[in-house]
Amino acid sequence: MRVLVVNTGSSSVKLRLLGPDDELLCREDPPLDEGAVSEEKLAAAVEGFSGVDAVGHRVVHGGGEFSGAAVLDDGTVERLRGLTGLAPLHQPKALSGIDAMRRVLPETPQAACFDTAFHVNLPPEAATYAIPREWRERYPLRRYGFHGISHAYAVRRAAEMLGGDPGRLVTAHLGAGASLAAVRRGRCVDTTMGFTPLEGLVMNSRSGDVDPGLVLWLLRDAGFGAEEVAEGLERHGGLAGLTGTSDMRDVVRRAEGGDADCVLGLDVYLHRLRAKIAAMAAALGGIDTLVFTGGVGENQPVVRAGAAERLGFLGVGLDPEANDAARADADITGPAAFVRTLVITSREDIKIARDVRARLGGR
């Protein structure tokens, strides 16, 4: 089965046609038009992709309902639309891609794969917020977790690279969004994102964890409106709020040149990253393997080295030369380290294609 994978991002749509053995047959990245997928541009791109048997869409939020790939029909799409408020940066763009592709290829079976699915069986102690019972009973207020497609692929690829079970594994998906997952025997037991993709690590434009009292103070005492606070935390926080740029490449370059804001921004980013890796290790009772993936995790040796620098007490240590040279799937473990550290290229497209084939019965 040849699966066309549709991954709608912040500025473009990544289209990848994968063959039955996950070989990449075609690729195209048409831009978004004012944050939405252009049906015209999508149709033009797909015209060059011959022999599409099925379509798989990456969708950030599946709520607690979707634990695996779901066939897309009108009812499923409407249920996904109802989750937009839980992922306001991502869900509308994914839905615009789904709507457009269903019109472009109306006779082709299509399915959605969810970033939340990998975390749907989080243990209660990791999934539950300490908020009033009546709130939790009335509304679906729990920790959902995200980046699950990337985390799941990294788990499988780590096992392939190591020739067996990677043991107590922490996967670090570091990109525009960033999250960690603690994984034991293929099951996620904790993660850093929660009810929305705003919780957890410092990200490109998202704040990550802040004191809830700070948000209440902004709303109650500083006179901010809810939309203004949401805009600040989601689009103008994180590295953008600390340094003036949301691009980690610029932050690293300017920090190395002595820019004070970027030095602070990188320090804040790494401080939170190290603390959360240690927290994931605690959830596992230790750590045997650490994986870096995502655009930042794969391409920024400074970030990998900075994260590992103060994790020696866990047994983490990097080989400086291997770390600097790593560009694809690579082992960068230091000679005296007890924890294997890997750099893995994120291939969400492969994971989505496999899940779509399994759901639709293709080979």
Short mmCIF file of C-alpha atoms in Angstrom, two decimals:
data_model
loop_
_atom_site.label_atom_id
_atom_site.label_comp_id
_atom_site.label_asym_id
_atom_site.label_seq_id
_atom_site.Cartn_x
_atom_site.Cartn_y
_atom_site.Cartn_z
CA MET A 1 0.00 0.00 0.00
CA ARG A 2 1.36 3.41 -1.03
CA VAL A 3 0.48 5.91 1.71
CA LEU A 4 0.50 9.67 1.26
CA VAL A 5 1.37 11.20 4.64
CA VAL A 6 0.07 14.72 5.32
CA ASN A 7 1.80 16.56 8.16
CA THR A 8 0.50 20.11 8.50
CA GLY A 9 2.97 22.35 10.32
CA SER A 10 3.14 26.01 11.26
CA SER A 11 4.07 27.32 7.81
CA SER A 12 3.85 24.45 5.32
CA VAL A 13 2.34 21.06 4.61
CA LYS A 14 4.79 18.16 4.47
CA LEU A 15 3.60 15.64 1.90
CA ARG A 16 5.45 12.32 1.78
CA LEU A 17 4.47 9.36 -0.38
CA LEU A 18 5.80 6.12 1.11
CA GLY A 19 5.87 2.76 -0.62
CA PRO A 20 4.95 -0.60 0.91
CA ASP A 21 8.42 -0.97 2.47
CA ASP A 22 8.44 2.61 3.83
CA GLU A 23 10.65 3.82 0.98
CA LEU A 24 10.21 7.54 0.23
CA LEU A 25 8.79 7.81 -3.29
CA CYS A 26 7.86 11.52 -3.50
CA ARG A 27 7.94 14.61 -1.32
CA GLU A 28 6.52 18.11 -1.54
CA ASP A 29 6.12 20.98 0.97
CA PRO A 30 3.45 23.39 -0.33
CA PRO A 31 3.13 26.56 1.80
CA LEU A 32 0.08 27.43 3.86
CA ASP A 33 -2.12 30.33 2.80
CA GLU A 34 -2.84 32.52 5.83
CA GLY A 35 -2.52 29.52 8.13
CA ALA A 36 -4.76 27.22 6.09
CA VAL A 37 -4.11 24.56 3.48
CA SER A 38 -4.79 25.72 -0.08
CA GLU A 39 -6.83 23.11 -1.91
CA GLU A 40 -5.45 24.40 -5.23
CA LYS A 41 -1.81 24.05 -4.14
CA LEU A 42 -2.51 20.69 -2.57
CA ALA A 43 -4.11 19.42 -5.76
CA ALA A 44 -1.16 20.64 -7.82
CA ALA A 45 1.30 18.88 -5.51
CA VAL A 46 -0.65 15.63 -5.38
CA GLU A 47 -0.94 15.56 -9.17
CA GLY A 48 2.67 14.45 -9.33
CA PHE A 49 2.14 11.65 -6.80
CA SER A 50 0.96 8.66 -8.81
CA GLY A 51 -0.62 5.60 -7.26
CA VAL A 52 -1.84 6.91 -3.89
CA ASP A 53 -3.67 4.03 -2.19
CA ALA A 54 -4.39 5.74 1.14
CA VAL A 55 -3.81 9.01 2.98
CA GLY A 56 -2.61 9.39 6.57
CA HIS A 57 -2.93 12.70 8.44
CA ARG A 58 -1.01 13.73 11.54
CA VAL A 59 -3.45 15.22 14.07
CA VAL A 60 -2.13 16.65 17.32
CA HIS A 61 -5.11 16.07 19.62
CA GLY A 62 -7.31 12.98 19.73
CA GLY A 63 -8.57 13.53 23.26
CA GLY A 64 -9.18 10.41 25.31
CA GLU A 65 -11.31 8.86 22.58
CA PHE A 66 -8.74 7.91 19.95
CA SER A 67 -6.09 5.38 20.96
CA GLY A 68 -5.01 4.49 17.42
CA ALA A 69 -5.46 5.47 13.79
CA ALA A 70 -9.06 6.41 12.93
CA VAL A 71 -10.77 6.27 9.55
CA LEU A 72 -11.83 9.77 8.54
CA ASP A 73 -15.52 10.25 7.86
CA ASP A 74 -17.80 13.22 8.53
CA GLY A 75 -18.49 12.14 12.10
CA THR A 76 -14.84 11.65 12.99
CA VAL A 77 -13.90 15.02 11.51
CA GLU A 78 -16.56 16.77 13.56
CA ARG A 79 -15.34 15.10 16.76
CA LEU A 80 -11.82 16.29 15.97
CA ARG A 81 -13.15 19.79 15.33
CA GLY A 82 -14.60 19.74 18.83
CA LEU A 83 -11.07 19.35 20.26
CA THR A 84 -9.75 22.54 18.64
CA GLY A 85 -9.76 24.49 21.90
CA LEU A 86 -7.29 22.00 23.41
CA ALA A 87 -4.69 22.56 20.65
CA PRO A 88 -5.47 25.97 19.11
CA LEU A 89 -2.12 26.29 17.31
CA HIS A 90 -2.29 22.89 15.64
CA GLN A 91 -5.77 21.42 15.31
CA PRO A 92 -7.22 24.03 12.89
CA LYS A 93 -4.32 23.56 10.46
CA ALA A 94 -4.59 19.78 10.55
CA LEU A 95 -8.33 20.02 9.98
CA SER A 96 -7.85 22.37 7.04
CA GLY A 97 -5.48 19.78 5.55
CA ILE A 98 -8.01 16.99 6.13
CA ASP A 99 -10.84 19.00 4.58
CA ALA A 100 -8.76 19.92 1.53
CA MET A 101 -7.37 16.42 0.97
CA ARG A 102 -10.79 14.80 1.26
CA ARG A 103 -11.92 17.09 -1.56
CA VAL A 104 -8.78 16.49 -3.66
CA LEU A 105 -8.88 12.68 -3.26
CA PRO A 106 -12.53 11.95 -2.42
CA GLU A 107 -12.38 8.25 -3.38
CA THR A 108 -9.14 7.47 -1.51
CA PRO A 109 -9.44 6.06 2.03
CA GLN A 110 -8.00 8.41 4.63
CA ALA A 111 -7.12 8.03 8.30
CA ALA A 112 -5.91 10.23 11.13
CA CYS A 113 -3.02 9.37 13.44
CA PHE A 114 -2.78 11.17 16.77
CA ASP A 115 0.06 12.61 18.80
CA THR A 116 -1.95 11.86 21.94
CA ALA A 117 -2.46 8.15 21.18
CA PHE A 118 0.96 7.07 22.48
CA HIS A 119 0.11 8.56 25.88
CA VAL A 120 -3.52 7.49 26.17
CA ASN A 121 -2.68 4.78 28.72
CA LEU A 122 -0.55 6.92 31.02
CA PRO A 123 -0.79 5.55 34.57
CA PRO A 124 -3.29 7.48 36.73
CA GLU A 125 -0.59 9.09 38.86
CA ALA A 126 0.95 10.63 35.74
CA ALA A 127 -2.31 11.52 33.98
CA THR A 128 -4.25 13.09 36.85
CA TYR A 129 -4.21 16.74 37.88
CA ALA A 130 -4.62 17.60 41.58
CA ILE A 131 -7.72 19.72 40.98
CA PRO A 132 -11.25 19.45 42.44
CA ARG A 133 -12.93 16.12 41.78
CA GLU A 134 -16.08 17.78 40.43
CA TRP A 135 -14.01 19.54 37.75
CA ARG A 136 -12.44 16.27 36.64
CA GLU A 137 -15.80 14.49 36.61
CA ARG A 138 -17.54 17.23 34.62
CA TYR A 139 -14.78 17.89 32.06
CA PRO A 140 -12.04 15.78 30.41
CA LEU A 141 -9.32 17.46 32.49
CA ARG A 142 -6.29 15.18 32.37
CA ARG A 143 -2.76 15.11 31.03
CA TYR A 144 -2.90 13.94 27.41
CA GLY A 145 0.71 14.29 26.21
CA PHE A 146 1.77 15.06 22.65
CA HIS A 147 4.46 14.33 20.01
CA GLY A 148 3.44 10.71 20.47
CA ILE A 149 4.01 9.76 16.83
CA SER A 150 7.62 10.97 17.04
CA HIS A 151 8.18 9.38 20.46
CA ALA A 152 6.77 6.04 19.27
CA TYR A 153 9.00 6.01 16.20
CA ALA A 154 12.06 6.88 18.33
CA VAL A 155 11.29 3.98 20.69
CA ARG A 156 11.15 1.49 17.83
CA ARG A 157 14.23 2.89 16.09
CA ALA A 158 16.24 2.87 19.33
CA ALA A 159 15.48 -0.84 19.75
CA GLU A 160 16.66 -1.46 16.18
CA MET A 161 19.89 0.48 16.73
CA LEU A 162 20.65 -1.27 20.02
CA GLY A 163 19.62 -4.72 18.86
CA GLY A 164 17.02 -5.18 21.55
CA ASP A 165 14.98 -3.57 24.33
CA PRO A 166 16.45 -0.13 25.15
CA GLY A 167 15.37 -0.59 28.76
CA ARG A 168 14.34 2.48 30.74
CA LEU A 169 14.16 4.98 27.90
CA VAL A 170 13.74 8.76 27.83
CA THR A 171 12.95 10.23 24.42
CA ALA A 172 13.50 13.97 23.91
CA HIS A 173 11.58 15.41 20.98
CA LEU A 174 13.08 18.88 20.66
CA GLY A 175 11.71 21.01 17.84
CA ALA A 176 9.49 24.08 17.57
CA GLY A 177 7.46 22.24 20.17
CA ALA A 178 9.33 20.08 22.67
CA SER A 179 8.45 17.25 25.01
CA LEU A 180 9.94 14.25 26.77
CA ALA A 181 8.53 10.78 27.27
CA ALA A 182 9.50 8.15 29.81
CA VAL A 183 9.06 4.72 28.23
CA ARG A 184 9.31 1.22 29.67
CA ARG A 185 8.78 -1.87 27.47
CA GLY A 186 7.24 0.32 24.77
CA ARG A 187 4.70 1.95 27.08
CA CYS A 188 4.77 5.63 28.00
CA VAL A 189 4.65 6.05 31.79
CA ASP A 190 5.15 9.82 31.95
CA THR A 191 5.56 12.82 29.68
CA THR A 192 6.09 16.57 29.98
CA MET A 193 3.16 17.98 27.99
CA GLY A 194 -0.27 17.84 29.58
CA PHE A 195 -3.84 18.98 28.91
CA THR A 196 -2.53 21.09 26.02
CA PRO A 197 0.82 21.32 24.19
CA LEU A 198 1.70 24.36 26.33
CA GLU A 199 2.86 22.48 29.43
CA GLY A 200 6.42 21.36 30.06
CA LEU A 201 9.68 22.42 28.43
CA VAL A 202 10.63 25.85 27.12
CA MET A 203 9.84 25.83 23.38
CA ASN A 204 10.39 28.09 20.39
CA SER A 205 7.42 30.36 21.09
CA ARG A 206 5.61 28.55 23.91
CA SER A 207 6.44 29.26 27.53
CA GLY A 208 6.21 25.74 28.90
CA ASP A 209 5.55 25.53 32.65
CA VAL A 210 4.58 28.72 34.45
CA ASP A 211 3.07 29.20 37.89
CA PRO A 212 -0.75 29.07 37.51
CA GLY A 213 -0.80 31.95 39.99
CA LEU A 214 1.12 34.07 37.48
CA VAL A 215 -1.65 33.52 34.92
CA LEU A 216 -4.30 34.37 37.52
CA TRP A 217 -2.42 37.53 38.48
CA LEU A 218 -2.23 38.67 34.85
CA LEU A 219 -5.97 38.12 34.44
CA ARG A 220 -7.14 39.46 37.80
CA ASP A 221 -4.64 42.17 38.77
CA ALA A 222 -2.81 43.28 35.61
CA GLY A 223 -5.97 43.63 33.55
CA PHE A 224 -4.99 41.27 30.74
CA GLY A 225 -7.70 39.51 28.76
CA ALA A 226 -7.73 35.74 28.30
CA GLU A 227 -6.86 35.98 24.60
CA GLU A 228 -3.96 38.31 25.33
CA VAL A 229 -2.52 35.91 27.91
CA ALA A 230 -2.99 32.95 25.55
CA GLU A 231 -1.25 34.84 22.73
CA GLY A 232 1.68 35.70 24.99
CA LEU A 233 2.17 32.19 26.36
CA GLU A 234 1.64 30.34 23.07
CA ARG A 235 3.09 32.65 20.41
CA HIS A 236 5.39 35.14 22.12
CA GLY A 237 6.83 33.11 25.00
CA GLY A 238 9.61 30.53 25.07
CA LEU A 239 12.81 31.39 23.20
CA ALA A 240 11.00 34.15 21.34
CA GLY A 241 10.09 35.87 24.59
CA LEU A 242 13.55 35.42 26.08
CA THR A 243 15.72 36.25 23.07
CA GLY A 244 13.62 37.92 20.39
CA THR A 245 13.97 34.95 18.03
CA SER A 246 12.24 31.57 17.99
CA ASP A 247 15.00 29.93 15.93
CA MET A 248 17.40 27.88 18.06
CA ARG A 249 20.10 28.26 15.39
CA ASP A 250 20.04 32.02 15.88
CA VAL A 251 19.96 31.66 19.67
CA VAL A 252 23.05 29.41 19.69
CA ARG A 253 24.95 31.61 17.23
CA ARG A 254 24.20 34.79 19.14
CA ALA A 255 24.88 33.17 22.52
CA GLU A 256 28.30 32.06 21.28
CA GLY A 257 28.88 35.68 20.26
CA GLY A 258 28.12 36.89 23.78
CA ASP A 259 24.56 38.20 23.32
CA ALA A 260 23.28 38.42 26.91
CA ASP A 261 19.64 37.72 26.09
CA CYS A 262 20.56 34.61 24.09
CA VAL A 263 22.97 33.38 26.77
CA LEU A 264 20.13 33.65 29.29
CA GLY A 265 17.60 32.12 26.88
CA LEU A 266 19.81 29.10 26.20
CA ASP A 267 20.55 28.70 29.92
CA VAL A 268 16.83 28.76 30.77
CA TYR A 269 16.07 26.25 28.00
CA LEU A 270 18.79 23.85 29.18
CA HIS A 271 17.96 24.26 32.87
CA ARG A 272 14.38 23.17 32.22
CA LEU A 273 15.47 20.39 29.85
CA ARG A 274 17.92 18.85 32.35
CA ALA A 275 15.39 19.04 35.17
CA LYS A 276 12.70 17.33 33.11
CA ILE A 277 15.01 14.57 31.88
CA ALA A 278 15.85 13.83 35.51
CA ALA A 279 12.14 13.80 36.34
CA MET A 280 11.46 11.29 33.55
CA ALA A 281 14.31 9.13 34.86
CA ALA A 282 12.72 9.25 38.31
CA ALA A 283 9.40 8.06 36.85
CA LEU A 284 11.25 5.06 35.42
CA GLY A 285 13.35 4.35 38.49
CA GLY A 286 16.50 5.08 36.48
CA ILE A 287 17.55 5.49 32.87
CA ASP A 288 19.29 3.16 30.43
CA THR A 289 18.87 5.03 27.14
CA LEU A 290 18.43 8.69 26.19
CA VAL A 291 17.30 9.68 22.70
CA PHE A 292 17.44 13.12 21.08
CA THR A 293 15.14 13.68 18.11
CA GLY A 294 13.28 16.54 16.39
CA GLY A 295 14.81 19.48 14.55
CA VAL A 296 16.72 20.84 17.55
CA GLY A 297 17.53 17.44 19.04
CA GLU A 298 18.97 16.18 15.76
CA ASN A 299 20.88 19.28 14.65
CA GLN A 300 22.13 21.16 17.71
CA PRO A 301 25.13 19.50 19.38
CA VAL A 302 25.35 22.47 21.78
CA VAL A 303 21.90 21.62 23.13
CA ARG A 304 22.69 17.91 23.46
CA ALA A 305 25.99 18.66 25.23
CA GLY A 306 24.35 21.24 27.48
CA ALA A 307 21.61 18.83 28.46
CA ALA A 308 24.07 16.03 29.27
CA GLU A 309 26.55 18.27 31.08
CA ARG A 310 24.88 18.03 34.50
CA LEU A 311 23.29 14.60 34.13
CA GLY A 312 26.43 12.67 34.94
CA PHE A 313 24.89 11.58 38.25
CA LEU A 314 22.42 9.56 36.16
CA GLY A 315 25.21 7.98 34.10
CA VAL A 316 24.75 10.24 31.06
CA GLY A 317 27.87 11.35 29.20
CA LEU A 318 28.61 12.19 25.57
CA ASP A 319 31.56 11.60 23.26
CA PRO A 320 32.32 15.20 22.17
CA GLU A 321 33.56 14.24 18.71
CA ALA A 322 30.64 11.90 18.03
CA ASN A 323 28.22 14.53 19.29
CA ASP A 324 29.65 17.24 17.04
CA ALA A 325 29.63 14.92 14.00
CA ALA A 326 26.17 13.38 14.49
CA ARG A 327 23.80 14.22 11.65
CA ALA A 328 21.57 11.15 11.31
CA ASP A 329 20.89 8.07 13.44
CA ALA A 330 24.00 7.90 15.59
CA ASP A 331 25.33 6.70 18.93
CA ILE A 332 27.02 9.57 20.79
CA THR A 333 27.61 7.79 24.09
CA GLY A 334 30.75 8.78 25.98
CA PRO A 335 33.32 6.08 26.86
CA ALA A 336 32.66 6.22 30.61
CA ALA A 337 28.88 6.63 30.43
CA PHE A 338 26.41 4.05 31.73
CA VAL A 339 23.51 5.45 29.68
CA ARG A 340 23.40 4.95 25.91
CA THR A 341 22.68 8.26 24.18
CA LEU A 342 21.36 8.24 20.62
CA VAL A 343 20.48 10.83 17.99
CA ILE A 344 17.54 9.63 15.90
CA THR A 345 16.06 11.35 12.88
CA SER A 346 12.35 11.89 13.48
CA ARG A 347 10.36 9.96 10.86
CA GLU A 348 6.76 10.58 11.79
CA ASP A 349 5.90 9.76 8.18
CA ILE A 350 7.04 6.16 8.59
CA LYS A 351 5.08 5.68 11.81
CA ILE A 352 1.94 7.22 10.26
CA ALA A 353 2.21 5.09 7.10
CA ARG A 354 2.57 1.90 9.16
CA ASP A 355 -0.40 2.79 11.36
CA VAL A 356 -2.56 3.62 8.33
CA ARG A 357 -1.71 0.29 6.68
CA ALA A 358 -2.56 -1.56 9.89
CA ARG A 359 -5.87 0.30 10.26
CA LEU A 360 -6.95 -0.06 6.63
CA GLY A 361 -5.66 -3.60 6.22
CA GLY A 362 -2.99 -2.76 3.66
CA ARG A 363 0.39 -4.39 3.24
#
